[in-house]
Coordinates of C-alpha atoms in Angstrom, one line a residue:
M23 CA 56.3 176.5 289.7
A24 CA 60.0 177.1 289.1
F25 CA 60.8 175.4 292.4
I26 CA 59.2 172.2 291.1
W27 CA 61.3 172.3 288.0
Y28 CA 64.4 172.6 290.1
I29 CA 63.5 169.6 292.1
L30 CA 62.7 167.6 289.0
I31 CA 65.8 168.5 287.3
G32 CA 67.8 167.8 290.5
I33 CA 66.2 164.3 290.6
V34 CA 67.2 163.6 287.0
A35 CA 70.7 165.1 287.6
G36 CA 71.2 162.8 290.6
F37 CA 70.2 159.8 288.6
V38 CA 72.6 160.7 285.7
A39 CA 75.4 161.5 288.2
G40 CA 75.0 158.2 289.9
K41 CA 75.3 156.4 286.6
L42 CA 78.3 158.5 285.5
M43 CA 80.3 158.0 288.7
R44 CA 82.4 154.9 289.1
G45 CA 80.7 152.5 291.5
G46 CA 77.2 153.9 290.9
G47 CA 77.1 156.4 293.6
F48 CA 75.4 155.7 296.9
G49 CA 72.1 154.1 295.8
L50 CA 69.0 155.5 294.1
I51 CA 67.5 157.5 296.9
V52 CA 70.7 159.1 298.1
N53 CA 71.7 159.9 294.5
L54 CA 68.4 161.7 293.9
I55 CA 68.9 163.7 297.1
V56 CA 72.4 164.4 296.0
G57 CA 71.1 165.6 292.6
I58 CA 68.8 168.1 294.3
I59 CA 71.6 169.4 296.5
G60 CA 74.0 169.2 293.6
G61 CA 71.7 171.5 291.5
V62 CA 72.3 174.2 294.1
L63 CA 76.0 173.4 294.3
G64 CA 76.3 173.5 290.5
G65 CA 74.5 176.8 290.2
W66 CA 76.8 178.3 292.8
L67 CA 79.9 176.9 291.2
F68 CA 78.9 178.0 287.7
G69 CA 78.0 181.4 289.2
L70 CA 81.6 181.7 290.6
I71 CA 83.1 181.3 287.2
G72 CA 80.5 183.5 285.5
I73 CA 78.4 180.9 283.7
S74 CA 74.6 181.4 283.6
T75 CA 72.1 179.0 282.2
S76 CA 68.5 179.7 281.3
S77 CA 67.3 176.6 279.5
I78 CA 66.3 173.3 280.9
I79 CA 69.1 171.6 279.3
G80 CA 71.6 174.1 280.7
N81 CA 70.1 173.7 284.1
L82 CA 70.3 169.9 283.8
I83 CA 74.0 170.2 282.9
T84 CA 74.6 172.5 285.8
S85 CA 72.9 170.1 288.2
V86 CA 74.7 167.1 286.9
V87 CA 78.1 168.8 287.3
G88 CA 77.1 169.9 290.8
A89 CA 75.9 166.4 291.7
I90 CA 79.1 164.7 290.3
V91 CA 81.2 167.2 292.4
L92 CA 79.1 166.5 295.4
L93 CA 79.3 162.7 295.0
W94 CA 83.0 162.9 294.5
V95 CA 83.5 165.0 297.7
V96 CA 81.2 162.6 299.7
G97 CA 83.1 159.6 298.3
L98 CA 86.4 161.2 299.5
I99 CA 85.0 161.9 302.9
S100 CA 83.5 158.4 303.2
R101 CA 86.8 156.8 302.2
S102 CA 88.8 158.8 304.7
I103 CA 86.4 158.0 307.5
S104 CA 86.5 154.3 306.8
R105 CA 90.2 154.1 307.0

Protein backbone atom coordinates (compact mmCIF):
# COMPACT_ATOMS: atom_id res chain seq x y z
CA MET A 1 0.00 0.00 0.00
CA ALA A 2 2.88 2.38 0.69
CA PHE A 3 4.09 1.98 -2.90
CA ILE A 4 0.75 3.29 -4.18
CA TRP A 5 1.08 6.33 -1.91
CA TYR A 6 4.56 7.02 -3.31
CA ILE A 7 3.20 6.90 -6.85
CA LEU A 8 0.26 9.19 -6.01
CA ILE A 9 2.51 11.64 -4.18
CA GLY A 10 4.95 11.55 -7.09
CA ILE A 11 2.16 12.34 -9.55
CA VAL A 12 1.04 15.32 -7.49
CA ALA A 13 4.67 16.42 -7.07
CA GLY A 14 5.25 16.26 -10.82
CA PHE A 15 2.19 18.40 -11.43
CA VAL A 16 3.26 20.96 -8.82
CA ALA A 17 6.86 21.01 -10.08
CA GLY A 18 5.65 21.54 -13.64
CA LYS A 19 3.62 24.54 -12.49
CA LEU A 20 6.51 25.98 -10.46
CA MET A 21 9.14 25.64 -13.17
CA ARG A 22 9.40 28.47 -15.67
CA GLY A 23 7.95 27.35 -18.99
CA GLY A 24 5.67 24.74 -17.40
CA GLY A 25 8.06 21.83 -17.65
CA PHE A 26 7.65 19.31 -20.47
CA GLY A 27 3.93 18.61 -20.62
CA LEU A 28 1.52 16.91 -18.25
CA ILE A 29 2.44 13.25 -18.85
CA VAL A 30 6.20 13.83 -18.72
CA ASN A 31 5.83 16.00 -15.61
CA LEU A 32 3.89 13.22 -13.88
CA ILE A 33 6.59 10.68 -14.74
CA VAL A 34 9.26 13.15 -13.63
CA GLY A 35 7.35 13.55 -10.34
CA ILE A 36 7.49 9.83 -9.65
CA ILE A 37 11.22 9.70 -10.43
CA GLY A 38 11.69 12.99 -8.57
CA GLY A 39 10.22 11.43 -5.44
CA VAL A 40 13.01 8.88 -5.44
CA LEU A 41 15.59 11.55 -6.25
CA GLY A 42 14.28 13.87 -3.54
CA GLY A 43 14.36 11.08 -0.96
CA TRP A 44 17.94 10.32 -1.92
CA LEU A 45 19.00 14.00 -1.84
CA PHE A 46 17.31 14.62 1.50
CA GLY A 47 18.91 11.44 2.86
CA LEU A 48 22.35 12.75 1.85
CA ILE A 49 21.90 15.85 4.00
CA GLY A 50 20.29 13.92 6.85
CA ILE A 51 16.66 14.98 6.48
CA SER A 52 13.98 12.33 6.95
CA THR A 53 10.25 12.82 6.44
CA SER A 54 7.47 10.63 7.73
CA SER A 55 4.27 12.51 6.92
CA ILE A 56 2.41 12.84 3.66
CA ILE A 57 3.15 16.58 3.53
CA GLY A 58 6.86 15.93 4.17
CA ASN A 59 6.93 13.29 1.45
CA LEU A 60 5.15 15.67 -0.93
CA ILE A 61 7.72 18.41 -0.25
CA THR A 62 10.55 15.93 -0.75
CA SER A 63 9.03 14.73 -4.02
CA VAL A 64 8.43 18.27 -5.29
CA VAL A 65 12.04 19.25 -4.55
CA GLY A 66 13.30 16.12 -6.30
CA ALA A 67 11.03 16.73 -9.31
CA ILE A 68 12.15 20.36 -9.57
CA VAL A 69 15.80 19.29 -9.48
CA LEU A 70 15.13 16.63 -12.10
CA LEU A 71 13.21 19.04 -14.37
CA TRP A 72 16.05 21.54 -14.03
CA VAL A 73 18.70 18.95 -14.97
CA VAL A 74 16.62 17.66 -17.90
CA GLY A 75 16.14 21.26 -19.07
CA LEU A 76 19.89 21.87 -18.94
CA ILE A 77 20.58 18.71 -20.91
CA SER A 78 17.93 19.42 -23.52
CA ARG A 79 19.24 22.97 -24.03
CA SER A 80 22.80 21.78 -24.45
CA ILE A 81 21.74 19.11 -26.97
CA SER A 82 19.65 21.55 -29.00
CA ARG A 83 22.57 23.94 -29.50
